[in-house]
PDB file of C-alpha atoms in Angstrom:
ATOM      1  CA  MET Y   1     115.878 128.696 117.670  1.00  0.00           C
ATOM      2  CA  LYS Y   2     114.284 129.141 120.886  1.00  0.00           C
ATOM      3  CA  PRO Y   3     110.980 130.296 119.747  1.00  0.00           C
ATOM      4  CA  ILE Y   4     110.926 127.450 117.412  1.00  0.00           C
ATOM      5  CA  ARG Y   5     111.227 124.758 120.486  1.00  0.00           C
ATOM      6  CA  VAL Y   6     108.431 126.882 122.183  1.00  0.00           C
ATOM      7  CA  ALA Y   7     105.795 126.610 119.252  1.00  0.00           C
ATOM      8  CA  LEU Y   8     106.748 123.026 118.757  1.00  0.00           C
ATOM      9  CA  ALA Y   9     106.297 122.177 122.338  1.00  0.00           C
ATOM     10  CA  LEU Y  10     102.903 124.095 122.392  1.00  0.00           C
ATOM     11  CA  SER Y  11     101.586 122.408 119.019  1.00  0.00           C
ATOM     12  CA  VAL Y  12     102.405 118.862 120.733  1.00  0.00           C
ATOM     13  CA  ALA Y  13     100.743 119.873 123.999  1.00  0.00           C
ATOM     14  CA  ILE Y  14      97.458 121.334 121.996  1.00  0.00           C
ATOM     15  CA  LEU Y  15      97.570 118.052 119.778  1.00  0.00           C
ATOM     16  CA  GLY Y  16      97.945 115.963 122.952  1.00  0.00           C
ATOM     17  CA  PHE Y  17      94.988 117.421 124.681  1.00  0.00           C
ATOM     18  CA  THR Y  18      92.744 117.613 121.791  1.00  0.00           C
ATOM     19  CA  SER Y  19      93.045 113.960 121.025  1.00  0.00           C
ATOM     20  CA  GLN Y  20      92.788 112.665 124.601  1.00  0.00           C
ATOM     21  CA  PRO Y  21      88.583 112.349 124.430  1.00  0.00           C
ATOM     22  CA  HIS Y  22      89.031 110.270 121.434  1.00  0.00           C
ATOM     23  CA  ALA Y  23      91.507 107.844 122.485  1.00  0.00           C
ATOM     24  CA  ALA Y  24      89.614 107.343 125.810  1.00  0.00           C
ATOM     25  CA  GLU Y  25      86.332 106.372 124.122  1.00  0.00           C
ATOM     26  CA  THR Y  26      85.274 102.593 124.219  1.00  0.00           C
ATOM     27  CA  PRO Y  27      84.847 100.956 121.015  1.00  0.00           C
ATOM     28  CA  LYS Y  28      80.943  99.828 120.712  1.00  0.00           C
ATOM     29  CA  TYR Y  29      81.518  96.432 119.153  1.00  0.00           C
ATOM     30  CA  LYS Y  30      78.549  93.933 119.693  1.00  0.00           C
ATOM     31  CA  ILE Y  31      78.060  90.433 118.592  1.00  0.00           C
ATOM     32  CA  VAL Y  32      74.960  90.495 115.917  1.00  0.00           C
ATOM     33  CA  ASP Y  33      75.211  86.665 115.313  1.00  0.00           C
ATOM     34  CA  ARG Y  34      77.128  83.544 115.230  1.00  0.00           C
ATOM     35  CA  ILE Y  35      77.821  81.032 112.436  1.00  0.00           C
ATOM     36  CA  LYS Y  36      78.984  77.393 113.466  1.00  0.00           C
ATOM     37  CA  VAL Y  37      82.218  76.485 111.794  1.00  0.00           C
ATOM     38  CA  PRO Y  38      84.261  73.034 112.055  1.00  0.00           C
ATOM     39  CA  ASP Y  39      86.404  72.924 115.455  1.00  0.00           C
ATOM     40  CA  GLY Y  40      90.104  73.608 115.436  1.00  0.00           C
ATOM     41  CA  GLY Y  41      92.486  76.333 115.147  1.00  0.00           C
ATOM     42  CA  PHE Y  42      93.346  78.916 112.334  1.00  0.00           C
ATOM     43  CA  ASP Y  43      95.533  81.615 111.775  1.00  0.00           C
ATOM     44  CA  TYR Y  44      94.554  84.823 110.395  1.00  0.00           C
ATOM     45  CA  ALA Y  45      90.893  85.221 109.305  1.00  0.00           C
ATOM     46  CA  THR Y  46      90.325  87.475 106.086  1.00  0.00           C
ATOM     47  CA  PHE Y  47      87.308  89.135 104.329  1.00  0.00           C
ATOM     48  CA  ASP Y  48      86.956  89.412 100.838  1.00  0.00           C
ATOM     49  CA  ALA Y  49      84.604  92.366 100.574  1.00  0.00           C
ATOM     50  CA  SER Y  50      83.653  91.581  96.575  1.00  0.00           C
ATOM     51  CA  THR Y  51      82.487  88.235  97.391  1.00  0.00           C
ATOM     52  CA  GLY Y  52      81.134  88.595 100.955  1.00  0.00           C
ATOM     53  CA  ARG Y  53      83.513  85.836 102.149  1.00  0.00           C
ATOM     54  CA  VAL Y  54      85.257  85.264 105.291  1.00  0.00           C
ATOM     55  CA  TYR Y  55      88.359  82.760 104.655  1.00  0.00           C
ATOM     56  CA  MET Y  56      89.825  80.824 107.783  1.00  0.00           C
ATOM     57  CA  PRO Y  57      93.030  79.049 106.654  1.00  0.00           C
ATOM     58  CA  ARG Y  58      93.524  75.630 108.582  1.00  0.00           C
ATOM     59  CA  ASP Y  59      96.274  72.696 108.400  1.00  0.00           C
ATOM     60  CA  SER Y  60      94.497  70.822 105.541  1.00  0.00           C
ATOM     61  CA  PHE Y  61      91.950  73.123 103.982  1.00  0.00           C
ATOM     62  CA  THR Y  62      90.478  76.436 104.436  1.00  0.00           C
ATOM     63  CA  THR Y  63      86.841  77.239 106.075  1.00  0.00           C
ATOM     64  CA  VAL Y  64      84.775  79.644 103.690  1.00  0.00           C
ATOM     65  CA  ILE Y  65      81.988  81.609 105.261  1.00  0.00           C
ATOM     66  CA  ASP Y  66      79.331  83.216 103.113  1.00  0.00           C
ATOM     67  CA  VAL Y  67      78.077  86.373 105.281  1.00  0.00           C
ATOM     68  CA  LYS Y  68      75.133  86.896 103.288  1.00  0.00           C
ATOM     69  CA  THR Y  69      73.717  83.489 103.248  1.00  0.00           C
ATOM     70  CA  ARG Y  70      75.419  81.896 106.354  1.00  0.00           C
ATOM     71  CA  LYS Y  71      76.843  78.959 103.991  1.00  0.00           C
ATOM     72  CA  VAL Y  72      79.843  77.308 105.310  1.00  0.00           C
ATOM     73  CA  SER Y  73      81.994  75.214 102.951  1.00  0.00           C
ATOM     74  CA  GLN Y  74      85.631  74.081 102.626  1.00  0.00           C
ATOM     75  CA  PHE Y  75      88.492  74.925  99.985  1.00  0.00           C
ATOM     76  CA  THR Y  76      90.331  71.919 100.096  1.00  0.00           C
ATOM     77  CA  SER Y  77      93.053  73.306  97.865  1.00  0.00           C
ATOM     78  CA  GLY Y  78      93.349  76.208 100.278  1.00  0.00           C
ATOM     79  CA  ALA Y  79      95.929  74.085 102.915  1.00  0.00           C
ATOM     80  CA  SER Y  80      97.261  76.988 104.908  1.00  0.00           C
ATOM     81  CA  ASP Y  81      99.152  77.435 108.157  1.00  0.00           C
ATOM     82  CA  HIS Y  82      98.716  81.098 108.198  1.00  0.00           C
ATOM     83  CA  ILE Y  83      96.784  83.386 105.577  1.00  0.00           C
ATOM     84  CA  ALA Y  84      94.470  82.844 102.865  1.00  0.00           C
ATOM     85  CA  LEU Y  85      94.238  85.940 100.778  1.00  0.00           C
ATOM     86  CA  SER Y  86      92.183  86.693  97.972  1.00  0.00           C
ATOM     87  CA  VAL Y  87      93.452  88.641  94.903  1.00  0.00           C
ATOM     88  CA  PRO Y  88      91.058  91.556  94.203  1.00  0.00           C
ATOM     89  CA  GLY Y  89      89.543  91.413  90.695  1.00  0.00           C
ATOM     90  CA  THR Y  90      90.370  87.738  90.109  1.00  0.00           C
ATOM     91  CA  ASN Y  91      89.553  84.076  91.122  1.00  0.00           C
ATOM     92  CA  LEU Y  92      93.071  83.432  92.567  1.00  0.00           C
ATOM     93  CA  MET Y  93      93.975  82.941  96.347  1.00  0.00           C
ATOM     94  CA  VAL Y  94      97.464  83.515  97.928  1.00  0.00           C
ATOM     95  CA  LEU Y  95      97.999  80.855 100.826  1.00  0.00           C
ATOM     96  CA  THR Y  96     101.087  80.814 103.014  1.00  0.00           C
ATOM     97  CA  GLN Y  97     102.092  77.225 104.519  1.00  0.00           C
ATOM     98  CA  ARG Y  98     104.602  76.553 107.480  1.00  0.00           C
ATOM     99  CA  ARG Y  99     106.699  74.191 105.279  1.00  0.00           C
ATOM    100  CA  GLY Y 100     108.058  77.100 103.156  1.00  0.00           C
ATOM    101  CA  VAL Y 101     105.277  77.165 100.401  1.00  0.00           C
ATOM    102  CA  ILE Y 102     103.241  80.004  98.909  1.00  0.00           C
ATOM    103  CA  ARG Y 103     100.351  78.490  97.141  1.00  0.00           C
ATOM    104  CA  ILE Y 104      98.283  80.295  94.425  1.00  0.00           C
ATOM    105  CA  ALA Y 105      94.782  78.316  94.327  1.00  0.00           C
ATOM    106  CA  ASP Y 106      91.583  79.045  92.092  1.00  0.00           C
ATOM    107  CA  LYS Y 107      89.006  79.494  94.573  1.00  0.00           C
ATOM    108  CA  GLU Y 108      86.214  78.661  92.042  1.00  0.00           C
ATOM    109  CA  THR Y 109      87.459  75.348  90.937  1.00  0.00           C
ATOM    110  CA  ASP Y 110      89.280  74.607  94.062  1.00  0.00           C
ATOM    111  CA  MET Y 111      92.343  73.926  92.282  1.00  0.00           C
ATOM    112  CA  VAL Y 112      96.096  74.582  93.047  1.00  0.00           C
ATOM    113  CA  LEU Y 113      97.789  76.570  90.365  1.00  0.00           C
ATOM    114  CA  ALA Y 114     101.098  76.935  91.471  1.00  0.00           C
ATOM    115  CA  ASP Y 115     103.360  76.123  94.789  1.00  0.00           C
ATOM    116  CA  LEU Y 116     106.230  78.821  95.081  1.00  0.00           C
ATOM    117  CA  PRO Y 117     109.242  78.471  97.464  1.00  0.00           C
ATOM    118  CA  GLY Y 118     108.726  80.966 100.128  1.00  0.00           C
ATOM    119  CA  ALA Y 119     111.626  80.795 102.517  1.00  0.00           C
ATOM    120  CA  LYS Y 120     111.525  79.007 105.940  1.00  0.00           C
ATOM    121  CA  ASN Y 121     108.187  79.952 107.429  1.00  0.00           C
ATOM    122  CA  PRO Y 122     106.247  82.600 105.276  1.00  0.00           C
ATOM    123  CA  ASN Y 123     103.616  83.741 107.928  1.00  0.00           C
ATOM    124  CA  SER Y 124     101.592  86.321 105.984  1.00  0.00           C
ATOM    125  CA  ALA Y 125     100.833  88.358 102.753  1.00  0.00           C
ATOM    126  CA  ALA Y 126      99.874  91.664 101.968  1.00  0.00           C
ATOM    127  CA  TYR Y 127      98.557  93.214  98.793  1.00  0.00           C
ATOM    128  CA  ASP Y 128      99.535  96.382  97.179  1.00  0.00           C
ATOM    129  CA  PRO Y 129      96.585  97.586  95.124  1.00  0.00           C
ATOM    130  CA  VAL Y 130      98.898 100.492  93.511  1.00  0.00           C
ATOM    131  CA  THR Y 131     101.236  97.906  92.361  1.00  0.00           C
ATOM    132  CA  LYS Y 132      99.128  95.152  92.343  1.00  0.00           C
ATOM    133  CA  MET Y 133     101.981  93.073  93.894  1.00  0.00           C
ATOM    134  CA  PHE Y 134     101.937  90.595  96.703  1.00  0.00           C
ATOM    135  CA  PHE Y 135     104.312  90.711  99.707  1.00  0.00           C
TER     136      PHE Y 135
END
């Protein structure tokens, strides 16, 4: 049993020494552009890679930024306090609201399709591409 402990300790030590230089590197992020959006707070900003749009949910609408054209618009059916998450391969969007509602909306027609009960304060959402389910 003792040789296994020694081998495990050496493995952890080697892994620790080899990963330190990467952990110490500072990310090289920089601001390359700015796009003016309406004033006010938002919670989770999400990016839809298929459309090149950023969604910033707000209390009474969702700000939509097309990063290619720099056009800023509003998704009025997308009232959300927390997150506006696009459903891949569709025109649908899932929005969570503080009042206990999970809203399904069509982002192309700007229409609410359904309001579902979502407990007291559904804070976020996640999509699993394997099962094609939202959580």
